[in-house]
Amino acid sequence: MKTLPETMFVCFNSVGRYYRAGLFGIVLFLASVFVPGCPQPPVDPPIDTTQPNADAGKDRQVMAGQRVSLNARKNIGDNFTYEWSRTSGPEITLTNGNSPNANFIAQTTGTYQVQLAVRLGELEDTDSVTIVTLPQSSDSIPVAAAGADRIVPSNVTVELDGRASFDPGGGELTYSWRQIEGPAVALSGANTARPTFTSPVVTDSVTLAFELFVQNPGGYNAVDTVTITVALGATMQHNLAVRIVGGGTVIPNQGAFNDETQVELTAAPNAGWRFSRWEGDLESLNNPASIIMNDNTFITAVFVSDGFTLQVLTAGQGSVELNPPGGIYQPLAEVTLTPVPANELWKFDRWEGDLTESENPVTITMDEDKIITAFFISTNQVSSPSFNPPSFTVFQNSLNVTISTATPGAAIYYTINEDRDPTQSDLLFTTPILLTGNTTIRARAFLEGLTPSAVTTANYLTMEVPGGVTIKAK
């Protein structure tokens, strides 16, 4: 055995860690030996149980309509009282305003000043926090994710995990953790995404709570909290967090799982997207895919889009300009369609297909593959008739239908349930048409000296609906 010099100090920290060898699990505990001159990990200053100590947290920004969590550093002891109150800014309704953890909804933009008062008998200490509320459309606010609440054994190294936090603008976040409840522990790496601490030795159970504060390069920030329950003889639990890139969902996307639990992840793409791969602590192309939870786990599910196809056809002489140009668009992209007649002898008349209106130009949202036809008519041709209500309206009992054309003075002739084009020998539209059953109407407009319009068709269906509701079919 090697003998250490008498002048050498041996420093140990009280830490319990899991070590695995094959199928056997070994827990090694290092004894606590505090020797003068040995460095000790930093610990938050102990709370004086005879004096109130108010800590309302860091100032921050939120979006209008967002629920704001107010987390006080909980004083140790049962005789302390807490009171949150608004001291300036828009009116708010505080929930749990007499507890360490209150909240309110920031309904309007502005600057809110909220004060925390901690009292013990006639003794009082106060602190304030400022909340700046930005418009809902703001993409400046980062998202803080402190992980799932977990249960852990006593006297082991516990890692907090804020890696699921992100900045919508893609900026790098800074992290700041603080303990807000339970016996004080030493947080190592409190300014990182993954700080650690040693769970206290317990004879039963104790609750620790921590607040994560993240800030992006623009100075905007957000908070989240996590609760760690330390229980004697408990099985270690690990945090699972999944970040989504692209359009889709993952089940499960978060949670706390016992050590060595196998978790199956299933990715479901949104319309217009497809699953590509897993990244991070799981690198795989499989879907579903499984992972063994032997540590905190952060996974990114990547979805990619092949886009939606927009096919534009024309009838008559003309073209359609697309802005932005192309023909394949990302999901929910907005595209403006502008019809361009070939020359002065032609004019735009209407859209048909997946767009049934005459607006010019028109903007559509690409939420599926679309086929749209732009109809151009001769400038000496009567405009096509239109129906109100539109084709494919479903009705109960009866329905009145009117027909109109944009050409002044034109006469509209129509047929009912006949598979042929109307002529001037057919019914002349003068008053609303009363429908009492399934009906197909074909209409054409005429005006002396001009070319008759194109034939337009409308279909109407009856349906028995309780309460006499009229339904528009798509």
Short mmCIF file of C-alpha atoms in Angstrom, two decimals:
data_model
loop_
_atom_site.label_atom_id
_atom_site.label_comp_id
_atom_site.label_asym_id
_atom_site.label_seq_id
_atom_site.Cartn_x
_atom_site.Cartn_y
_atom_site.Cartn_z
CA MET A 1 0.00 0.00 0.00
CA LYS A 2 1.32 3.41 -0.95
CA THR A 3 1.69 5.82 1.98
CA LEU A 4 0.67 9.44 1.41
CA PRO A 5 2.88 12.21 2.81
CA GLU A 6 1.62 13.70 6.04
CA THR A 7 1.38 17.14 4.43
CA MET A 8 -0.95 15.94 1.66
CA PHE A 9 -4.67 16.50 2.11
CA VAL A 10 -7.18 14.07 0.68
CA CYS A 11 -10.44 15.74 -0.36
CA PHE A 12 -13.63 13.77 -0.95
CA ASN A 13 -17.08 14.92 -1.87
CA SER A 14 -20.24 13.12 -0.77
CA VAL A 15 -21.39 11.83 -4.14
CA GLY A 16 -23.24 8.69 -5.15
CA ARG A 17 -22.91 7.45 -8.72
CA TYR A 18 -24.15 4.45 -10.69
CA TYR A 19 -21.58 2.22 -12.34
CA ARG A 20 -22.65 -0.68 -14.54
CA ALA A 21 -20.75 -3.83 -15.43
CA GLY A 22 -22.67 -6.20 -17.66
CA LEU A 23 -25.96 -7.07 -16.04
CA PHE A 24 -24.86 -5.98 -12.58
CA GLY A 25 -25.41 -2.49 -11.20
CA ILE A 26 -23.06 -1.13 -8.57
CA VAL A 27 -23.61 2.01 -6.59
CA LEU A 28 -20.44 3.63 -5.28
CA PHE A 29 -20.66 6.23 -2.55
CA LEU A 30 -17.67 8.39 -1.67
CA ALA A 31 -17.45 9.38 1.96
CA SER A 32 -17.80 12.97 3.01
CA VAL A 33 -14.52 14.18 4.44
CA PHE A 34 -14.12 17.92 4.81
CA VAL A 35 -10.51 18.90 5.30
CA PRO A 36 -9.39 22.50 5.85
CA GLY A 37 -7.97 23.85 2.60
CA CYS A 38 -10.04 21.60 0.36
CA PRO A 39 -12.30 23.47 -2.11
CA GLN A 40 -16.03 22.85 -1.73
CA PRO A 41 -18.67 23.30 -4.43
CA PRO A 42 -20.64 26.56 -4.30
CA VAL A 43 -23.96 26.46 -2.48
CA ASP A 44 -26.67 29.10 -2.43
CA PRO A 45 -26.46 31.02 0.85
CA PRO A 46 -28.47 29.17 3.49
CA ILE A 47 -31.85 30.68 4.23
CA ASP A 48 -32.28 32.05 7.72
CA THR A 49 -35.36 30.32 9.08
CA THR A 50 -35.91 33.23 11.46
CA GLN A 51 -35.90 35.99 8.82
CA PRO A 52 -38.07 36.36 5.68
CA ASN A 53 -36.10 36.38 2.42
CA ALA A 54 -37.86 37.57 -0.76
CA ASP A 55 -36.52 36.57 -4.19
CA ALA A 56 -38.99 37.23 -7.05
CA GLY A 57 -36.70 36.04 -9.85
CA LYS A 58 -35.23 37.72 -12.92
CA ASP A 59 -36.93 40.32 -15.12
CA ARG A 60 -38.13 38.88 -18.43
CA GLN A 61 -40.25 39.22 -21.59
CA VAL A 62 -43.34 37.26 -22.64
CA MET A 63 -45.86 37.40 -25.46
CA ALA A 64 -49.31 38.93 -25.01
CA GLY A 65 -51.82 36.28 -24.00
CA GLN A 66 -49.14 34.10 -22.41
CA ARG A 67 -49.43 32.77 -18.85
CA VAL A 68 -46.65 34.21 -16.69
CA SER A 69 -45.24 32.05 -13.88
CA LEU A 70 -43.95 33.86 -10.79
CA ASN A 71 -41.61 31.67 -8.77
CA ALA A 72 -40.35 32.80 -5.38
CA ARG A 73 -37.41 31.20 -3.62
CA LYS A 74 -39.35 29.28 -0.98
CA ASN A 75 -38.27 30.02 2.59
CA ILE A 76 -37.68 26.97 4.76
CA GLY A 77 -40.33 26.71 7.43
CA ASP A 78 -44.11 26.63 7.70
CA ASN A 79 -44.71 30.04 9.28
CA PHE A 80 -43.77 32.23 6.31
CA THR A 81 -46.49 33.90 4.25
CA TYR A 82 -46.25 35.12 0.65
CA GLU A 83 -48.11 37.84 -1.20
CA TRP A 84 -47.73 38.83 -4.85
CA SER A 85 -49.20 42.14 -6.03
CA ARG A 86 -49.09 44.34 -9.12
CA THR A 87 -47.43 47.68 -8.40
CA SER A 88 -47.56 49.15 -11.92
CA GLY A 89 -48.62 48.32 -15.46
CA PRO A 90 -51.85 46.92 -16.94
CA GLU A 91 -54.40 45.26 -14.69
CA ILE A 92 -53.86 41.54 -14.00
CA THR A 93 -55.68 38.74 -12.22
CA LEU A 94 -53.26 36.81 -10.01
CA THR A 95 -53.80 33.10 -9.45
CA ASN A 96 -52.37 31.67 -6.19
CA GLY A 97 -51.24 35.17 -5.25
CA ASN A 98 -50.67 34.09 -1.63
CA SER A 99 -48.30 31.22 -2.42
CA PRO A 100 -44.65 31.01 -3.49
CA ASN A 101 -45.73 30.09 -7.03
CA ALA A 102 -48.28 32.47 -8.54
CA ASN A 103 -49.24 33.17 -12.14
CA PHE A 104 -51.25 35.52 -14.32
CA ILE A 105 -52.12 35.97 -18.00
CA ALA A 106 -50.53 39.02 -19.61
CA GLN A 107 -53.53 40.04 -21.69
CA THR A 108 -52.08 43.22 -23.20
CA THR A 109 -48.71 44.54 -24.26
CA GLY A 110 -46.86 46.73 -21.79
CA THR A 111 -44.59 46.61 -18.75
CA TYR A 112 -45.83 44.88 -15.60
CA GLN A 113 -44.20 45.42 -12.21
CA VAL A 114 -45.05 42.68 -9.70
CA GLN A 115 -43.93 42.73 -6.06
CA LEU A 116 -43.34 39.76 -3.77
CA ALA A 117 -43.69 40.23 -0.01
CA VAL A 118 -42.49 37.48 2.35
CA ARG A 119 -43.57 37.81 5.97
CA LEU A 120 -42.84 36.09 9.26
CA GLY A 121 -44.98 37.62 11.96
CA GLU A 122 -44.30 41.35 11.83
CA LEU A 123 -41.08 40.88 9.85
CA GLU A 124 -41.25 41.50 6.09
CA ASP A 125 -38.94 41.40 3.07
CA THR A 126 -39.90 42.46 -0.47
CA ASP A 127 -38.57 42.04 -3.99
CA SER A 128 -39.94 42.96 -7.42
CA VAL A 129 -39.84 41.51 -10.93
CA THR A 130 -40.52 43.32 -14.22
CA ILE A 131 -42.42 41.56 -17.01
CA VAL A 132 -42.38 43.15 -20.48
CA THR A 133 -45.17 41.90 -22.76
CA LEU A 134 -44.61 41.91 -26.53
CA PRO A 135 -47.18 41.49 -29.36
CA GLN A 136 -48.32 37.93 -30.10
CA SER A 137 -46.75 38.06 -33.54
CA SER A 138 -43.31 38.53 -32.03
CA ASP A 139 -40.80 35.82 -32.87
CA SER A 140 -38.19 37.30 -30.55
CA ILE A 141 -39.15 35.32 -27.44
CA PRO A 142 -37.12 32.16 -26.78
CA VAL A 143 -38.64 29.02 -25.29
CA ALA A 144 -37.36 27.69 -21.96
CA ALA A 145 -37.70 23.96 -21.28
CA ALA A 146 -36.47 22.75 -17.89
CA GLY A 147 -37.51 19.14 -18.47
CA ALA A 148 -40.07 16.81 -16.92
CA ASP A 149 -40.63 16.52 -13.17
CA ARG A 150 -38.76 13.47 -11.88
CA ILE A 151 -38.14 11.19 -8.91
CA VAL A 152 -34.55 10.32 -7.95
CA PRO A 153 -32.81 8.42 -5.10
CA SER A 154 -30.95 10.19 -2.32
CA ASN A 155 -27.22 10.90 -2.40
CA VAL A 156 -26.72 10.54 -6.16
CA THR A 157 -25.61 12.94 -8.88
CA VAL A 158 -28.65 14.45 -10.58
CA GLU A 159 -28.46 16.28 -13.89
CA LEU A 160 -30.96 18.96 -14.87
CA ASP A 161 -31.55 19.22 -18.61
CA GLY A 162 -32.54 22.40 -20.45
CA ARG A 163 -31.35 21.34 -23.90
CA ALA A 164 -34.88 21.42 -25.31
CA SER A 165 -34.90 25.21 -24.88
CA PHE A 166 -34.57 27.09 -28.15
CA ASP A 167 -34.62 30.50 -29.83
CA PRO A 168 -37.06 30.77 -32.79
CA GLY A 169 -34.58 33.09 -34.47
CA GLY A 170 -31.82 30.48 -34.26
CA GLY A 171 -29.67 32.44 -31.82
CA GLU A 172 -27.49 30.83 -29.17
CA LEU A 173 -29.05 30.85 -25.71
CA THR A 174 -27.47 31.59 -22.37
CA TYR A 175 -28.67 29.61 -19.35
CA SER A 176 -29.11 30.45 -15.68
CA TRP A 177 -30.54 28.01 -13.13
CA ARG A 178 -31.57 28.77 -9.56
CA GLN A 179 -33.11 26.67 -6.81
CA ILE A 180 -36.52 27.93 -5.68
CA GLU A 181 -37.61 25.22 -3.23
CA GLY A 182 -36.19 22.62 -0.86
CA PRO A 183 -32.97 22.19 1.11
CA ALA A 184 -30.16 24.13 -0.55
CA VAL A 185 -27.96 22.05 -2.86
CA ALA A 186 -24.78 22.94 -4.72
CA LEU A 187 -25.50 23.47 -8.43
CA SER A 188 -22.44 22.75 -10.55
CA GLY A 189 -22.62 24.40 -13.97
CA ALA A 190 -25.59 26.61 -13.11
CA ASN A 191 -24.89 28.68 -16.24
CA THR A 192 -25.00 25.71 -18.60
CA ALA A 193 -27.85 23.73 -20.16
CA ARG A 194 -27.03 20.68 -18.00
CA PRO A 195 -26.08 21.55 -14.41
CA THR A 196 -25.70 18.86 -11.76
CA PHE A 197 -26.13 18.55 -8.02
CA THR A 198 -25.99 15.85 -5.39
CA SER A 199 -29.39 14.87 -4.06
CA PRO A 200 -29.61 15.23 -0.28
CA VAL A 201 -29.64 12.24 2.04
CA VAL A 202 -33.24 11.64 3.11
CA THR A 203 -35.09 9.26 5.38
CA ASP A 204 -38.36 9.66 3.50
CA SER A 205 -38.72 12.18 0.66
CA VAL A 206 -38.11 15.85 -0.06
CA THR A 207 -39.05 18.14 -2.96
CA LEU A 208 -36.54 20.33 -4.77
CA ALA A 209 -37.61 22.87 -7.39
CA PHE A 210 -35.44 24.74 -9.87
CA GLU A 211 -36.08 27.61 -12.25
CA LEU A 212 -34.39 27.86 -15.66
CA PHE A 213 -33.87 31.33 -17.15
CA VAL A 214 -32.79 31.47 -20.82
CA GLN A 215 -31.85 34.54 -22.86
CA ASN A 216 -31.18 34.99 -26.58
CA PRO A 217 -28.68 37.36 -28.25
CA GLY A 218 -31.39 40.02 -28.57
CA GLY A 219 -31.81 40.18 -24.80
CA TYR A 220 -35.21 38.46 -24.80
CA ASN A 221 -35.73 35.71 -22.26
CA ALA A 222 -38.06 33.07 -20.85
CA VAL A 223 -38.35 30.86 -17.75
CA ASP A 224 -39.49 27.35 -16.91
CA THR A 225 -39.43 25.25 -13.74
CA VAL A 226 -38.84 21.61 -12.88
CA THR A 227 -39.48 19.65 -9.69
CA ILE A 228 -37.14 16.90 -8.50
CA THR A 229 -38.51 14.64 -5.76
CA VAL A 230 -35.80 12.89 -3.75
CA ALA A 231 -37.14 9.68 -2.22
CA LEU A 232 -35.46 7.00 -0.15
CA GLY A 233 -35.03 3.83 -2.22
CA ALA A 234 -36.46 5.39 -5.39
CA THR A 235 -35.45 4.26 -8.86
CA MET A 236 -33.54 6.89 -10.81
CA GLN A 237 -35.65 8.62 -13.46
CA HIS A 238 -34.28 10.32 -16.56
CA ASN A 239 -35.68 13.16 -18.64
CA LEU A 240 -36.74 12.68 -22.26
CA ALA A 241 -37.16 15.74 -24.48
CA VAL A 242 -37.85 15.81 -28.23
CA ARG A 243 -37.45 18.87 -30.43
CA ILE A 244 -39.33 19.06 -33.74
CA VAL A 245 -37.68 20.46 -36.88
CA GLY A 246 -40.15 20.89 -39.73
CA GLY A 247 -43.79 19.83 -39.67
CA GLY A 248 -44.81 16.86 -37.59
CA THR A 249 -45.38 15.39 -34.15
CA VAL A 250 -43.67 12.76 -32.00
CA ILE A 251 -45.24 10.45 -29.42
CA PRO A 252 -44.01 10.61 -26.70
CA ASN A 253 -42.30 13.98 -27.02
CA GLN A 254 -41.31 14.38 -23.36
CA GLY A 255 -41.51 12.69 -19.98
CA ALA A 256 -39.67 11.10 -17.08
CA PHE A 257 -38.77 7.41 -17.39
CA ASN A 258 -37.25 4.91 -14.97
CA ASP A 259 -33.64 3.90 -15.48
CA GLU A 260 -33.18 1.30 -18.28
CA THR A 261 -36.74 1.73 -19.60
CA GLN A 262 -37.09 1.12 -23.34
CA VAL A 263 -39.09 3.91 -24.99
CA GLU A 264 -40.51 3.69 -28.51
CA LEU A 265 -40.75 6.99 -30.40
CA THR A 266 -43.19 7.39 -33.28
CA ALA A 267 -42.97 10.32 -35.69
CA ALA A 268 -46.08 11.49 -37.57
CA PRO A 269 -45.54 14.04 -40.37
CA ASN A 270 -48.02 16.81 -41.10
CA ALA A 271 -49.62 17.13 -44.52
CA GLY A 272 -46.95 18.00 -47.07
CA TRP A 273 -44.11 16.72 -44.87
CA ARG A 274 -42.29 13.43 -44.43
CA PHE A 275 -40.16 12.08 -41.61
CA SER A 276 -36.45 12.17 -42.40
CA ARG A 277 -34.36 11.11 -39.38
CA TRP A 278 -33.60 11.24 -35.65
CA GLU A 279 -30.66 13.30 -34.40
CA GLY A 280 -28.98 13.95 -31.05
CA ASP A 281 -28.98 11.13 -28.51
CA LEU A 282 -30.73 8.90 -31.06
CA GLU A 283 -29.28 8.69 -34.56
CA SER A 284 -31.54 6.59 -36.74
CA LEU A 285 -33.64 6.56 -39.90
CA ASN A 286 -36.14 4.11 -38.42
CA ASN A 287 -39.69 5.13 -37.57
CA PRO A 288 -40.75 4.11 -35.02
CA ALA A 289 -37.43 3.87 -33.20
CA SER A 290 -36.53 2.76 -29.67
CA ILE A 291 -34.08 4.06 -27.10
CA ILE A 292 -32.96 2.83 -23.67
CA MET A 293 -33.32 5.52 -21.00
CA ASN A 294 -30.06 5.25 -19.06
CA ASP A 295 -29.43 9.00 -18.95
CA ASN A 296 -31.19 12.26 -19.72
CA THR A 297 -32.02 12.08 -23.41
CA PHE A 298 -32.48 14.87 -25.94
CA ILE A 299 -33.56 13.95 -29.45
CA THR A 300 -34.38 15.98 -32.55
CA ALA A 301 -36.98 14.67 -34.98
CA VAL A 302 -36.33 16.07 -38.46
CA PHE A 303 -39.20 16.37 -40.93
CA VAL A 304 -38.64 17.59 -44.49
CA SER A 305 -41.14 18.81 -47.04
CA ASP A 306 -41.41 17.77 -50.66
CA GLY A 307 -43.85 20.66 -50.96
CA PHE A 308 -47.32 21.02 -52.43
CA THR A 309 -47.78 21.26 -56.19
CA LEU A 310 -49.74 24.10 -57.77
CA GLN A 311 -50.86 23.40 -61.33
CA VAL A 312 -52.46 26.33 -63.17
CA LEU A 313 -54.34 25.73 -66.42
CA THR A 314 -55.92 28.26 -68.76
CA ALA A 315 -59.02 28.29 -70.95
CA GLY A 316 -59.14 30.94 -73.65
CA GLN A 317 -56.16 33.12 -74.47
CA GLY A 318 -54.09 34.30 -71.53
CA SER A 319 -51.60 33.26 -68.85
CA VAL A 320 -51.22 33.39 -65.07
CA GLU A 321 -48.32 34.93 -63.17
CA LEU A 322 -47.35 33.30 -59.86
CA ASN A 323 -45.72 35.20 -57.01
CA PRO A 324 -43.51 33.69 -55.78
CA PRO A 325 -42.84 31.84 -59.03
CA GLY A 326 -42.47 28.11 -59.26
CA GLY A 327 -45.04 25.39 -58.90
CA ILE A 328 -43.90 23.53 -55.79
CA TYR A 329 -44.33 25.35 -52.48
CA GLN A 330 -43.66 24.70 -48.82
CA PRO A 331 -46.73 23.91 -46.68
CA LEU A 332 -48.81 27.02 -45.82
CA ALA A 333 -46.90 29.18 -48.30
CA GLU A 334 -48.99 32.04 -49.71
CA VAL A 335 -49.06 32.40 -53.50
CA THR A 336 -50.60 35.27 -55.47
CA LEU A 337 -52.14 34.42 -58.85
CA THR A 338 -52.50 37.23 -61.41
CA PRO A 339 -54.28 36.46 -64.71
CA VAL A 340 -52.83 38.18 -67.79
CA PRO A 341 -55.03 38.29 -70.94
CA ALA A 342 -53.17 37.60 -74.19
CA ASN A 343 -54.20 40.98 -75.68
CA GLU A 344 -56.94 43.57 -75.65
CA LEU A 345 -59.32 41.14 -77.35
CA TRP A 346 -59.41 38.95 -74.21
CA LYS A 347 -60.30 39.48 -70.55
CA PHE A 348 -60.14 37.38 -67.39
CA ASP A 349 -63.49 35.86 -66.42
CA ARG A 350 -63.19 33.45 -63.48
CA TRP A 351 -61.29 30.69 -61.64
CA GLU A 352 -62.39 27.06 -61.47
CA GLY A 353 -61.07 23.88 -59.87
CA ASP A 354 -59.60 24.28 -56.39
CA LEU A 355 -60.42 28.00 -56.56
CA THR A 356 -64.00 29.01 -57.36
CA GLU A 357 -64.26 32.79 -57.50
CA SER A 358 -63.50 35.70 -59.81
CA GLU A 359 -61.17 37.80 -57.63
CA ASN A 360 -58.26 39.22 -59.60
CA PRO A 361 -55.52 38.96 -58.44
CA VAL A 362 -56.09 36.35 -55.75
CA THR A 363 -53.87 34.96 -52.96
CA ILE A 364 -54.12 31.33 -51.91
CA THR A 365 -52.57 29.25 -49.11
CA MET A 366 -50.83 26.04 -50.13
CA ASP A 367 -52.29 23.51 -47.72
CA GLU A 368 -52.62 20.74 -50.32
CA ASP A 369 -51.88 19.99 -53.98
CA LYS A 370 -54.04 22.30 -56.10
CA ILE A 371 -55.23 22.42 -59.72
CA ILE A 372 -56.71 25.76 -60.77
CA THR A 373 -58.02 26.87 -64.16
CA ALA A 374 -58.11 30.52 -65.23
CA PHE A 375 -60.85 31.27 -67.76
CA PHE A 376 -60.34 34.05 -70.29
CA ILE A 377 -63.14 35.21 -72.56
CA SER A 378 -63.27 37.42 -75.60
CA THR A 379 -63.91 41.07 -74.87
CA ASN A 380 -66.98 40.77 -77.10
CA GLN A 381 -68.25 37.79 -75.10
CA VAL A 382 -70.82 37.99 -72.34
CA SER A 383 -69.46 37.24 -68.84
CA SER A 384 -70.30 33.80 -67.49
CA PRO A 385 -73.24 33.49 -65.08
CA SER A 386 -72.61 32.95 -61.37
CA PHE A 387 -74.87 31.31 -58.78
CA ASN A 388 -75.89 32.35 -55.27
CA PRO A 389 -75.65 30.29 -53.12
CA PRO A 390 -72.71 28.62 -54.86
CA SER A 391 -72.64 25.17 -56.37
CA PHE A 392 -72.58 22.17 -54.01
CA THR A 393 -74.68 23.87 -51.36
CA VAL A 394 -76.55 21.27 -49.30
CA PHE A 395 -79.96 22.37 -48.04
CA GLN A 396 -82.98 21.14 -46.14
CA ASN A 397 -86.57 21.37 -47.43
CA SER A 398 -86.16 24.24 -49.95
CA LEU A 399 -83.66 26.72 -51.34
CA ASN A 400 -83.88 29.88 -53.49
CA VAL A 401 -81.14 30.29 -56.11
CA THR A 402 -80.31 33.46 -58.03
CA ILE A 403 -78.19 33.76 -61.19
CA SER A 404 -76.30 36.86 -62.29
CA THR A 405 -73.74 38.02 -64.85
CA ALA A 406 -71.27 40.91 -64.82
CA THR A 407 -72.37 42.01 -68.31
CA PRO A 408 -75.05 44.73 -68.02
CA GLY A 409 -78.26 44.03 -69.93
CA ALA A 410 -77.47 40.37 -70.62
CA ALA A 411 -80.28 37.81 -70.37
CA ILE A 412 -79.68 34.50 -68.62
CA TYR A 413 -81.30 31.30 -69.82
CA TYR A 414 -81.09 28.06 -67.88
CA THR A 415 -82.06 24.39 -67.80
CA ILE A 416 -83.02 22.18 -64.86
CA ASN A 417 -81.61 18.66 -64.66
CA GLU A 418 -80.85 18.49 -68.40
CA ASP A 419 -77.52 17.40 -69.82
CA ARG A 420 -77.26 20.05 -72.57
CA ASP A 421 -76.27 23.66 -73.08
CA PRO A 422 -79.03 26.25 -72.56
CA THR A 423 -80.36 28.24 -75.53
CA GLN A 424 -82.58 31.28 -75.82
CA SER A 425 -85.50 28.89 -76.16
CA ASP A 426 -85.07 27.70 -72.56
CA LEU A 427 -86.19 29.21 -69.25
CA LEU A 428 -85.38 32.91 -68.83
CA PHE A 429 -84.11 33.82 -65.37
CA THR A 430 -86.18 36.64 -63.87
CA THR A 431 -86.88 35.62 -60.26
CA PRO A 432 -85.14 33.33 -57.75
CA ILE A 433 -85.46 29.63 -58.59
CA LEU A 434 -87.14 27.60 -55.84
CA LEU A 435 -85.49 24.21 -55.31
CA THR A 436 -87.07 21.41 -53.29
CA GLY A 437 -84.85 18.49 -54.26
CA ASN A 438 -81.52 17.51 -55.79
CA THR A 439 -81.02 19.87 -58.74
CA THR A 440 -78.49 20.60 -61.48
CA ILE A 441 -78.77 24.02 -63.12
CA ARG A 442 -76.97 24.98 -66.33
CA ALA A 443 -76.95 28.65 -67.29
CA ARG A 444 -75.74 30.82 -70.17
CA ALA A 445 -75.93 34.58 -70.72
CA PHE A 446 -76.85 36.26 -74.00
CA LEU A 447 -76.70 39.84 -75.28
CA GLU A 448 -77.32 40.96 -78.83
CA GLY A 449 -74.12 41.84 -80.64
CA LEU A 450 -71.88 39.83 -78.28
CA THR A 451 -70.77 36.23 -78.19
CA PRO A 452 -72.86 34.19 -75.69
CA SER A 453 -71.12 33.38 -72.43
CA ALA A 454 -69.63 30.05 -71.50
CA VAL A 455 -72.03 27.61 -69.82
CA THR A 456 -71.75 27.40 -66.04
CA THR A 457 -73.18 24.57 -63.96
CA ALA A 458 -74.27 24.40 -60.33
CA ASN A 459 -75.33 21.34 -58.32
CA TYR A 460 -77.52 21.47 -55.20
CA LEU A 461 -78.27 18.60 -52.83
CA THR A 462 -80.90 18.10 -50.16
CA MET A 463 -80.10 16.57 -46.80
CA GLU A 464 -82.17 15.93 -43.71
CA VAL A 465 -80.40 17.90 -40.98
CA PRO A 466 -81.92 18.35 -37.50
CA GLY A 467 -82.81 21.97 -36.81
CA GLY A 468 -82.96 23.08 -40.44
CA VAL A 469 -79.26 23.88 -40.80
CA THR A 470 -77.96 24.64 -44.29
CA ILE A 471 -74.55 23.10 -44.96
CA LYS A 472 -72.12 24.19 -47.64
CA ALA A 473 -70.32 21.20 -49.11
CA LYS A 474 -66.71 21.45 -50.13
#
